[in-house]
PDB file of C-alpha atoms in Angstrom:
ATOM      1  CA  MET A   1       9.574 -19.908   9.099  1.00  0.00           C
ATOM      2  CA  GLY A   2       9.043 -23.181   7.887  1.00  0.00           C
ATOM      3  CA  SER A   3       8.524 -22.234   4.313  1.00  0.00           C
ATOM      4  CA  PHE A   4      11.879 -20.234   4.647  1.00  0.00           C
ATOM      5  CA  THR A   5      13.990 -22.971   6.043  1.00  0.00           C
ATOM      6  CA  ASN A   6      13.236 -25.623   3.509  1.00  0.00           C
ATOM      7  CA  GLY A   7      13.788 -23.133   0.508  1.00  0.00           C
ATOM      8  CA  GLY A   8      10.021 -22.209   0.184  1.00  0.00           C
ATOM      9  CA  ALA A   9       9.136 -25.606  -1.073  1.00  0.00           C
ATOM     10  CA  ALA A  10       5.234 -25.907  -0.996  1.00  0.00           C
ATOM     11  CA  ASP A  11       3.193 -29.049  -0.524  1.00  0.00           C
ATOM     12  CA  SER A  12       2.440 -30.148  -4.278  1.00  0.00           C
ATOM     13  CA  ALA A  13      -1.156 -31.602  -3.007  1.00  0.00           C
ATOM     14  CA  SER A  14      -1.900 -28.097  -1.790  1.00  0.00           C
ATOM     15  CA  PRO A  15      -3.478 -25.665  -4.438  1.00  0.00           C
ATOM     16  CA  VAL A  16      -1.842 -22.284  -5.249  1.00  0.00           C
ATOM     17  CA  THR A  17      -3.818 -19.017  -5.022  1.00  0.00           C
ATOM     18  CA  PRO A  18      -5.478 -18.257  -8.334  1.00  0.00           C
ATOM     19  CA  PHE A  19      -4.018 -14.910  -8.199  1.00  0.00           C
ATOM     20  CA  THR A  20      -0.877 -16.317  -9.756  1.00  0.00           C
ATOM     21  CA  LYS A  21      -2.573 -17.283 -12.962  1.00  0.00           C
ATOM     22  CA  ALA A  22      -5.196 -14.587 -13.151  1.00  0.00           C
ATOM     23  CA  GLY A  23      -5.586 -12.373 -16.268  1.00  0.00           C
ATOM     24  CA  PHE A  24      -5.785  -8.524 -16.161  1.00  0.00           C
ATOM     25  CA  PHE A  25      -9.586  -8.275 -15.667  1.00  0.00           C
ATOM     26  CA  SER A  26      -9.667 -10.882 -12.879  1.00  0.00           C
ATOM     27  CA  LYS A  27      -7.155  -9.048 -11.051  1.00  0.00           C
ATOM     28  CA  ILE A  28      -8.838  -5.729 -11.641  1.00  0.00           C
ATOM     29  CA  SER A  29     -12.140  -7.103 -10.567  1.00  0.00           C
ATOM     30  CA  PHE A  30     -10.842  -9.389  -7.914  1.00  0.00           C
ATOM     31  CA  TRP A  31     -12.599 -12.278  -9.676  1.00  0.00           C
ATOM     32  CA  TRP A  32      -9.869 -14.752  -8.687  1.00  0.00           C
ATOM     33  CA  LEU A  33     -11.274 -14.708  -5.287  1.00  0.00           C
ATOM     34  CA  ASN A  34     -14.446 -16.208  -6.101  1.00  0.00           C
ATOM     35  CA  PRO A  35     -13.576 -19.866  -5.664  1.00  0.00           C
ATOM     36  CA  LEU A  36     -12.560 -19.033  -2.006  1.00  0.00           C
ATOM     37  CA  LEU A  37     -15.722 -16.851  -1.356  1.00  0.00           C
ATOM     38  CA  LYS A  38     -17.905 -19.665  -2.500  1.00  0.00           C
ATOM     39  CA  VAL A  39     -16.363 -22.233  -0.240  1.00  0.00           C
ATOM     40  CA  GLY A  40     -16.526 -19.666   2.835  1.00  0.00           C
ATOM     41  CA  TYR A  41     -20.182 -19.073   1.790  1.00  0.00           C
ATOM     42  CA  LYS A  42     -20.950 -22.963   2.138  1.00  0.00           C
ATOM     43  CA  LYS A  43     -19.006 -23.549   5.247  1.00  0.00           C
ATOM     44  CA  PRO A  44     -16.598 -22.026   7.769  1.00  0.00           C
ATOM     45  CA  LEU A  45     -13.144 -21.928   6.033  1.00  0.00           C
ATOM     46  CA  GLU A  46     -10.352 -24.317   7.438  1.00  0.00           C
ATOM     47  CA  ASP A  47      -6.549 -24.262   6.917  1.00  0.00           C
ATOM     48  CA  LYS A  48      -6.919 -26.769   4.138  1.00  0.00           C
ATOM     49  CA  ASP A  49      -9.252 -24.406   2.157  1.00  0.00           C
ATOM     50  CA  ILE A  50      -6.695 -21.574   2.122  1.00  0.00           C
ATOM     51  CA  PRO A  51      -4.612 -21.780  -0.944  1.00  0.00           C
ATOM     52  CA  LEU A  52      -0.783 -21.302  -0.814  1.00  0.00           C
ATOM     53  CA  LEU A  53       1.004 -18.167  -1.494  1.00  0.00           C
ATOM     54  CA  GLY A  54       2.297 -17.972  -5.192  1.00  0.00           C
ATOM     55  CA  ALA A  55       6.273 -18.020  -5.541  1.00  0.00           C
ATOM     56  CA  THR A  56       6.504 -14.418  -5.740  1.00  0.00           C
ATOM     57  CA  ASP A  57       5.109 -13.794  -2.188  1.00  0.00           C
ATOM     58  CA  ARG A  58       6.821 -16.450  -0.297  1.00  0.00           C
ATOM     59  CA  ALA A  59       9.466 -15.181   2.145  1.00  0.00           C
ATOM     60  CA  HIS A  60      12.140 -17.349   0.899  1.00  0.00           C
ATOM     61  CA  ASN A  61      11.969 -15.929  -2.557  1.00  0.00           C
ATOM     62  CA  GLN A  62      11.588 -12.404  -1.341  1.00  0.00           C
ATOM     63  CA  TYR A  63      14.704 -12.710   0.878  1.00  0.00           C
ATOM     64  CA  MET A  64      16.847 -14.425  -1.995  1.00  0.00           C
ATOM     65  CA  MET A  65      15.748 -11.394  -4.394  1.00  0.00           C
ATOM     66  CA  PHE A  66      16.589  -9.136  -1.763  1.00  0.00           C
ATOM     67  CA  MET A  67      20.023 -10.624  -0.970  1.00  0.00           C
ATOM     68  CA  GLU A  68      20.690 -10.839  -4.693  1.00  0.00           C
ATOM     69  CA  LYS A  69      19.991  -7.026  -5.109  1.00  0.00           C
ATOM     70  CA  LEU A  70      22.257  -6.277  -1.846  1.00  0.00           C
ATOM     71  CA  ASN A  71      25.282  -8.522  -2.993  1.00  0.00           C
ATOM     72  CA  GLY A  72      24.970  -6.811  -6.511  1.00  0.00           C
ATOM     73  CA  LYS A  73      25.223  -3.477  -4.761  1.00  0.00           C
ATOM     74  CA  LYS A  74      28.197  -4.470  -2.577  1.00  0.00           C
ATOM     75  CA  GLN A  75      29.915  -5.531  -5.903  1.00  0.00           C
ATOM     76  CA  SER A  76      29.498  -2.130  -7.642  1.00  0.00           C
ATOM     77  CA  PRO A  77      32.592   0.126  -7.810  1.00  0.00           C
ATOM     78  CA  SER A  78      31.129   2.403  -5.256  1.00  0.00           C
ATOM     79  CA  HIS A  79      33.071   2.207  -1.816  1.00  0.00           C
ATOM     80  CA  ASP A  80      29.809   3.299   0.029  1.00  0.00           C
ATOM     81  CA  PRO A  81      27.989   0.601   2.160  1.00  0.00           C
ATOM     82  CA  PRO A  82      24.820  -0.467   0.487  1.00  0.00           C
ATOM     83  CA  SER A  83      21.657   1.179   1.691  1.00  0.00           C
ATOM     84  CA  PHE A  84      19.133  -1.473   2.953  1.00  0.00           C
ATOM     85  CA  LEU A  85      16.125   0.886   2.114  1.00  0.00           C
ATOM     86  CA  TRP A  86      17.222   1.765  -1.392  1.00  0.00           C
ATOM     87  CA  THR A  87      17.721  -1.877  -1.958  1.00  0.00           C
ATOM     88  CA  ILE A  88      14.282  -2.723  -0.868  1.00  0.00           C
ATOM     89  CA  VAL A  89      13.005   0.050  -2.963  1.00  0.00           C
ATOM     90  CA  SER A  90      14.673  -1.045  -6.047  1.00  0.00           C
ATOM     91  CA  SER A  91      13.658  -4.709  -5.421  1.00  0.00           C
ATOM     92  CA  HIS A  92       9.986  -3.484  -5.800  1.00  0.00           C
ATOM     93  CA  LYS A  93      10.178  -0.440  -7.715  1.00  0.00           C
ATOM     94  CA  CYS A  94       7.864  -1.771 -10.440  1.00  0.00           C
ATOM     95  CA  ALA A  95       5.116  -2.566  -7.499  1.00  0.00           C
ATOM     96  CA  ILE A  96       5.598   0.802  -6.044  1.00  0.00           C
ATOM     97  CA  LEU A  97       4.956   2.635  -9.238  1.00  0.00           C
ATOM     98  CA  VAL A  98       1.945   0.544 -10.125  1.00  0.00           C
ATOM     99  CA  SER A  99       0.261   1.239  -6.619  1.00  0.00           C
ATOM    100  CA  GLY A 100       1.245   4.872  -6.830  1.00  0.00           C
ATOM    101  CA  PHE A 101      -0.647   4.915 -10.313  1.00  0.00           C
ATOM    102  CA  PHE A 102      -3.528   3.545  -8.957  1.00  0.00           C
ATOM    103  CA  ALA A 103      -3.440   5.936  -6.017  1.00  0.00           C
ATOM    104  CA  LEU A 104      -3.106   8.899  -8.411  1.00  0.00           C
ATOM    105  CA  LEU A 105      -6.040   7.667 -10.508  1.00  0.00           C
ATOM    106  CA  LYS A 106      -8.033   7.273  -7.319  1.00  0.00           C
ATOM    107  CA  VAL A 107      -7.695  10.943  -6.280  1.00  0.00           C
ATOM    108  CA  LEU A 108      -8.243  12.263 -10.033  1.00  0.00           C
ATOM    109  CA  THR A 109     -11.412  10.088 -10.457  1.00  0.00           C
ATOM    110  CA  LEU A 110     -12.498  11.456  -6.704  1.00  0.00           C
ATOM    111  CA  SER A 111     -11.835  15.049  -7.775  1.00  0.00           C
ATOM    112  CA  THR A 112     -14.141  14.923 -10.851  1.00  0.00           C
ATOM    113  CA  GLY A 113     -17.237  14.695  -8.700  1.00  0.00           C
ATOM    114  CA  PRO A 114     -17.560  18.381  -7.932  1.00  0.00           C
ATOM    115  CA  ILE A 115     -16.940  19.512 -11.544  1.00  0.00           C
ATOM    116  CA  ILE A 116     -19.420  17.122 -12.709  1.00  0.00           C
ATOM    117  CA  LEU A 117     -21.987  18.272 -10.124  1.00  0.00           C
ATOM    118  CA  LYS A 118     -21.403  21.802 -11.139  1.00  0.00           C
ATOM    119  CA  ALA A 119     -22.141  20.721 -14.808  1.00  0.00           C
ATOM    120  CA  PHE A 120     -25.377  19.130 -13.733  1.00  0.00           C
ATOM    121  CA  ILE A 121     -26.391  22.609 -12.105  1.00  0.00           C
ATOM    122  CA  ASN A 122     -25.690  24.373 -15.215  1.00  0.00           C
ATOM    123  CA  VAL A 123     -27.886  21.881 -17.225  1.00  0.00           C
ATOM    124  CA  SER A 124     -30.678  22.057 -14.882  1.00  0.00           C
ATOM    125  CA  LEU A 125     -30.759  25.904 -15.117  1.00  0.00           C
ATOM    126  CA  GLY A 126     -30.803  25.526 -18.702  1.00  0.00           C
ATOM    127  CA  LYS A 127     -27.158  26.595 -19.595  1.00  0.00           C
ATOM    128  CA  GLY A 128     -26.327  23.245 -21.191  1.00  0.00           C
ATOM    129  CA  THR A 129     -23.688  23.330 -24.083  1.00  0.00           C
ATOM    130  CA  PHE A 130     -25.118  20.654 -26.175  1.00  0.00           C
ATOM    131  CA  LYS A 131     -27.890  18.432 -26.521  1.00  0.00           C
ATOM    132  CA  HIS A 132     -28.233  15.370 -24.508  1.00  0.00           C
ATOM    133  CA  GLU A 133     -25.705  16.719 -22.057  1.00  0.00           C
ATOM    134  CA  GLY A 134     -27.348  15.519 -19.001  1.00  0.00           C
ATOM    135  CA  TYR A 135     -27.023  11.759 -20.253  1.00  0.00           C
ATOM    136  CA  VAL A 136     -23.594  12.338 -21.063  1.00  0.00           C
ATOM    137  CA  LEU A 137     -22.711  13.606 -17.443  1.00  0.00           C
ATOM    138  CA  ALA A 138     -24.541  10.581 -16.000  1.00  0.00           C
ATOM    139  CA  ALA A 139     -22.642   8.333 -17.858  1.00  0.00           C
ATOM    140  CA  LEU A 140     -19.385  10.234 -17.094  1.00  0.00           C
ATOM    141  CA  LEU A 141     -20.255  10.257 -13.551  1.00  0.00           C
ATOM    142  CA  PHE A 142     -20.777   6.489 -13.518  1.00  0.00           C
ATOM    143  CA  VAL A 143     -17.617   5.662 -15.247  1.00  0.00           C
ATOM    144  CA  CYS A 144     -15.618   8.020 -12.812  1.00  0.00           C
ATOM    145  CA  LYS A 145     -17.189   6.271  -9.828  1.00  0.00           C
ATOM    146  CA  CYS A 146     -16.343   2.798 -11.148  1.00  0.00           C
ATOM    147  CA  CYS A 147     -12.887   3.792 -11.924  1.00  0.00           C
ATOM    148  CA  GLU A 148     -12.677   5.448  -8.401  1.00  0.00           C
ATOM    149  CA  SER A 149     -13.847   2.259  -6.768  1.00  0.00           C
ATOM    150  CA  LEU A 150     -11.421  -0.112  -8.578  1.00  0.00           C
ATOM    151  CA  SER A 151      -8.478   2.003  -8.240  1.00  0.00           C
ATOM    152  CA  GLN A 152      -8.907   2.568  -4.682  1.00  0.00           C
ATOM    153  CA  ARG A 153      -9.226  -1.139  -4.138  1.00  0.00           C
ATOM    154  CA  GLN A 154      -6.202  -2.006  -6.339  1.00  0.00           C
ATOM    155  CA  TRP A 155      -4.217   0.865  -4.440  1.00  0.00           C
ATOM    156  CA  TYR A 156      -5.147  -0.777  -1.122  1.00  0.00           C
ATOM    157  CA  PHE A 157      -4.376  -4.353  -2.085  1.00  0.00           C
ATOM    158  CA  ARG A 158      -1.274  -3.835  -3.950  1.00  0.00           C
ATOM    159  CA  THR A 159       0.372  -1.728  -1.089  1.00  0.00           C
ATOM    160  CA  ARG A 160      -0.629  -4.175   1.511  1.00  0.00           C
ATOM    161  CA  ARG A 161       0.809  -6.820  -0.692  1.00  0.00           C
ATOM    162  CA  LEU A 162       3.807  -5.030  -0.925  1.00  0.00           C
ATOM    163  CA  GLY A 163       4.231  -4.398   2.684  1.00  0.00           C
ATOM    164  CA  LEU A 164       3.592  -7.963   3.365  1.00  0.00           C
ATOM    165  CA  GLN A 165       6.500  -8.983   1.021  1.00  0.00           C
ATOM    166  CA  VAL A 166       8.887  -6.547   2.564  1.00  0.00           C
ATOM    167  CA  ARG A 167       7.853  -7.653   6.100  1.00  0.00           C
ATOM    168  CA  SER A 168       8.384 -11.138   5.151  1.00  0.00           C
ATOM    169  CA  LEU A 169      11.935 -10.646   3.556  1.00  0.00           C
ATOM    170  CA  LEU A 170      12.904  -8.518   6.657  1.00  0.00           C
ATOM    171  CA  SER A 171      11.576 -11.286   9.142  1.00  0.00           C
ATOM    172  CA  ALA A 172      13.488 -13.780   7.184  1.00  0.00           C
ATOM    173  CA  ALA A 173      16.664 -11.834   7.172  1.00  0.00           C
ATOM    174  CA  ILE A 174      16.506 -11.054  10.804  1.00  0.00           C
ATOM    175  CA  TYR A 175      15.918 -14.907  11.490  1.00  0.00           C
ATOM    176  CA  LYS A 176      18.912 -15.668   9.300  1.00  0.00           C
ATOM    177  CA  LYS A 177      21.207 -12.993  11.223  1.00  0.00           C
ATOM    178  CA  GLN A 178      20.077 -14.403  14.520  1.00  0.00           C
ATOM    179  CA  GLN A 179      21.450 -17.562  13.502  1.00  0.00           C
ATOM    180  CA  LYS A 180      25.003 -16.317  12.991  1.00  0.00           C
ATOM    181  CA  LEU A 181      25.220 -14.238  15.920  1.00  0.00           C
ATOM    182  CA  SER A 182      28.058 -14.708  18.317  1.00  0.00           C
ATOM    183  CA  ASN A 183      27.560 -15.240  22.068  1.00  0.00           C
ATOM    184  CA  ALA A 184      28.730 -11.812  22.892  1.00  0.00           C
ATOM    185  CA  ALA A 185      26.317 -10.285  20.334  1.00  0.00           C
ATOM    186  CA  LYS A 186      23.304 -12.421  21.642  1.00  0.00           C
ATOM    187  CA  MET A 187      24.361 -10.597  25.268  1.00  0.00           C
ATOM    188  CA  LYS A 188      23.829  -7.412  23.532  1.00  0.00           C
ATOM    189  CA  HIS A 189      20.551  -7.890  21.634  1.00  0.00           C
ATOM    190  CA  SER A 190      18.194 -10.241  23.890  1.00  0.00           C
ATOM    191  CA  SER A 191      15.608 -12.536  22.364  1.00  0.00           C
ATOM    192  CA  GLY A 192      12.967 -10.055  23.340  1.00  0.00           C
ATOM    193  CA  GLU A 193      14.600  -7.456  21.312  1.00  0.00           C
ATOM    194  CA  ILE A 194      15.325  -9.507  18.182  1.00  0.00           C
ATOM    195  CA  MET A 195      11.300 -10.670  18.662  1.00  0.00           C
ATOM    196  CA  ASN A 196      10.584  -6.742  18.922  1.00  0.00           C
ATOM    197  CA  TYR A 197      12.403  -6.358  15.643  1.00  0.00           C
ATOM    198  CA  VAL A 198      10.283  -8.863  13.816  1.00  0.00           C
ATOM    199  CA  THR A 199       6.772  -8.301  15.354  1.00  0.00           C
ATOM    200  CA  VAL A 200       6.986  -4.252  15.568  1.00  0.00           C
ATOM    201  CA  ASP A 201       9.768  -2.816  13.378  1.00  0.00           C
ATOM    202  CA  ALA A 202       9.397  -5.159  10.496  1.00  0.00           C
ATOM    203  CA  TYR A 203       5.382  -4.553  10.636  1.00  0.00           C
ATOM    204  CA  ARG A 204       5.815  -0.838  10.793  1.00  0.00           C
ATOM    205  CA  ILE A 205       8.102  -1.082   7.602  1.00  0.00           C
ATOM    206  CA  GLY A 206       5.722  -3.017   5.872  1.00  0.00           C
ATOM    207  CA  GLU A 207       3.057  -0.485   6.590  1.00  0.00           C
ATOM    208  CA  PHE A 208       5.229   2.001   4.966  1.00  0.00           C
ATOM    209  CA  PRO A 209       4.213   1.691   1.196  1.00  0.00           C
ATOM    210  CA  TYR A 210       0.506   2.351   1.950  1.00  0.00           C
ATOM    211  CA  TRP A 211       1.131   5.464   4.050  1.00  0.00           C
ATOM    212  CA  PHE A 212       3.697   6.795   1.696  1.00  0.00           C
ATOM    213  CA  HIS A 213       1.182   6.956  -1.057  1.00  0.00           C
ATOM    214  CA  GLN A 214      -1.425   8.231   1.323  1.00  0.00           C
ATOM    215  CA  SER A 215       0.781  11.129   2.285  1.00  0.00           C
ATOM    216  CA  TRP A 216       1.502  12.365  -1.284  1.00  0.00           C
ATOM    217  CA  THR A 217      -2.023  11.785  -2.661  1.00  0.00           C
ATOM    218  CA  THR A 218      -3.403  13.685   0.263  1.00  0.00           C
ATOM    219  CA  SER A 219      -1.356  16.713  -0.724  1.00  0.00           C
ATOM    220  CA  VAL A 220      -2.493  16.190  -4.384  1.00  0.00           C
ATOM    221  CA  GLN A 221      -6.087  15.859  -3.200  1.00  0.00           C
ATOM    222  CA  LEU A 222      -5.728  18.966  -1.203  1.00  0.00           C
ATOM    223  CA  CYS A 223      -4.491  21.137  -3.946  1.00  0.00           C
ATOM    224  CA  ILE A 224      -7.026  19.782  -6.324  1.00  0.00           C
ATOM    225  CA  ALA A 225      -9.751  20.819  -3.805  1.00  0.00           C
ATOM    226  CA  LEU A 226      -8.326  24.207  -3.264  1.00  0.00           C
ATOM    227  CA  ALA A 227      -8.326  24.690  -7.049  1.00  0.00           C
ATOM    228  CA  ILE A 228     -11.904  23.528  -7.348  1.00  0.00           C
ATOM    229  CA  LEU A 229     -13.002  25.888  -4.441  1.00  0.00           C
ATOM    230  CA  TYR A 230     -11.125  28.818  -5.817  1.00  0.00           C
ATOM    231  CA  ASN A 231     -12.853  28.306  -9.244  1.00  0.00           C
ATOM    232  CA  ALA A 232     -16.275  28.241  -7.302  1.00  0.00           C
ATOM    233  CA  VAL A 233     -16.169  30.772  -4.693  1.00  0.00           C
ATOM    234  CA  GLY A 234     -13.038  32.903  -5.602  1.00  0.00           C
ATOM    235  CA  ALA A 235     -10.923  34.353  -2.935  1.00  0.00           C
ATOM    236  CA  ALA A 236     -13.139  33.430  -0.143  1.00  0.00           C
ATOM    237  CA  MET A 237     -11.324  30.052  -0.210  1.00  0.00           C
ATOM    238  CA  ILE A 238      -8.562  31.603   1.560  1.00  0.00           C
ATOM    239  CA  SER A 239     -10.375  31.181   4.833  1.00  0.00           C
ATOM    240  CA  SER A 240     -10.833  27.467   4.269  1.00  0.00           C
ATOM    241  CA  LEU A 241      -7.056  27.191   3.711  1.00  0.00           C
ATOM    242  CA  VAL A 242      -6.386  29.154   6.941  1.00  0.00           C
ATOM    243  CA  VAL A 243      -8.602  26.723   8.887  1.00  0.00           C
ATOM    244  CA  ILE A 244      -6.747  23.740   7.225  1.00  0.00           C
ATOM    245  CA  ILE A 245      -3.376  25.198   8.391  1.00  0.00           C
ATOM    246  CA  ILE A 246      -4.449  25.975  11.774  1.00  0.00           C
ATOM    247  CA  THR A 247      -5.796  22.297  11.957  1.00  0.00           C
ATOM    248  CA  VAL A 248      -2.610  20.668  10.631  1.00  0.00           C
ATOM    249  CA  LEU A 249      -0.385  22.791  13.063  1.00  0.00           C
ATOM    250  CA  CYS A 250      -2.546  21.846  16.123  1.00  0.00           C
ATOM    251  CA  SER A 251      -2.148  18.297  15.473  1.00  0.00           C
ATOM    252  CA  VAL A 252       1.596  18.236  15.361  1.00  0.00           C
ATOM    253  CA  PRO A 253       2.042  18.395  19.077  1.00  0.00           C
ATOM    254  CA  LEU A 254      -0.540  15.792  19.586  1.00  0.00           C
ATOM    255  CA  ALA A 255       1.272  13.522  17.137  1.00  0.00           C
ATOM    256  CA  ARG A 256       4.504  13.826  18.725  1.00  0.00           C
ATOM    257  CA  LEU A 257       3.137  13.390  22.450  1.00  0.00           C
ATOM    258  CA  GLN A 258       1.429  10.057  21.092  1.00  0.00           C
ATOM    259  CA  HIS A 259       4.777   9.136  19.523  1.00  0.00           C
ATOM    260  CA  LYS A 260       6.613   9.716  22.784  1.00  0.00           C
ATOM    261  CA  PHE A 261       4.111   7.783  24.997  1.00  0.00           C
ATOM    262  CA  GLN A 262       4.253   4.776  22.530  1.00  0.00           C
ATOM    263  CA  SER A 263       8.246   4.987  22.213  1.00  0.00           C
ATOM    264  CA  LYS A 264       8.011   4.736  26.192  1.00  0.00           C
ATOM    265  CA  LEU A 265       5.655   1.666  26.173  1.00  0.00           C
ATOM    266  CA  MET A 266       7.874  -0.303  23.646  1.00  0.00           C
ATOM    267  CA  GLU A 267      10.696   0.316  25.740  1.00  0.00           C
ATOM    268  CA  ALA A 268       9.102  -0.970  28.640  1.00  0.00           C
TER     269      ALA A 268
END
C-alpha cells in the first residue's frame, strides 16, 4: 500500500513499463514485453529489472477514479444510494467492451475451423466451386487461426489486467475504510475479517471480468457448434444436445456442494 499512501508517486529513476507507450501492433503482438524477456533470458530477473506500473494501473489512481465516479453518482438527483457494482462497471466500461470484443472474435474464429474443414473435404472430392479454392481455403485457415490466437491472448490479458485494477481499487478502498473505523466498528469487524476481504473477496471480484466473458462466450460457442452440427448431421444432433443438458444438470449439485464446503472452510 506504499504507492497508495504517497499518492502513487513512482521513483523517477525506475523505468515505467513500455506498455504505456506501446503502439497498436506492439500491444496486439505483445512486442512491448521483449525488453523484459531479453533480460530474463540472460539472467534471473530481480526487483530492479521489473518496470513500474503505468499511471492507469496504480492503486491510487484507480481508487481516485472510482471515488470520483461514486461521488458523482451521490450528487445525482436520484435519492437511491449509488451501487458499488455499477460504479465499478461504469469506471471500466471501455475495457469491458474491448475485452468482450476479443472474446467474441475468438469464438467466431474458432468456429470457422469445422466450416473450412468441410470445404476442404468438398475440394478433395472434386466438388470445388472455383479454381485454386484449396489455396484460398489454406490461406483463410491460416488467417483465422492467427486471429484466434491473438484474440484469445488479448482477451486473457485484458480481463486479467482489468481484474487486477478492480482488485487494487477495492483493496485501497478497504484500507482507507479501515483507517476510519471507530473502536466499536473494529470490535464488529476483526482484523482477520478485514484481511479476508482484501485477500479473498477482492480477489474473487477481480476474477469476475474473465469469468463473465467466459460464461456468455461459452453459450455463444455452444449455439454455433449446435448449428454447425445440425448442418452436418441434421436431426441426429438432438442426441448430443440431450447429453450436454444431462451433463450440465449433473454438475449443478456438485458445484453447490463444492461451494458449501468452501464457505465452511472460509468461516473456519
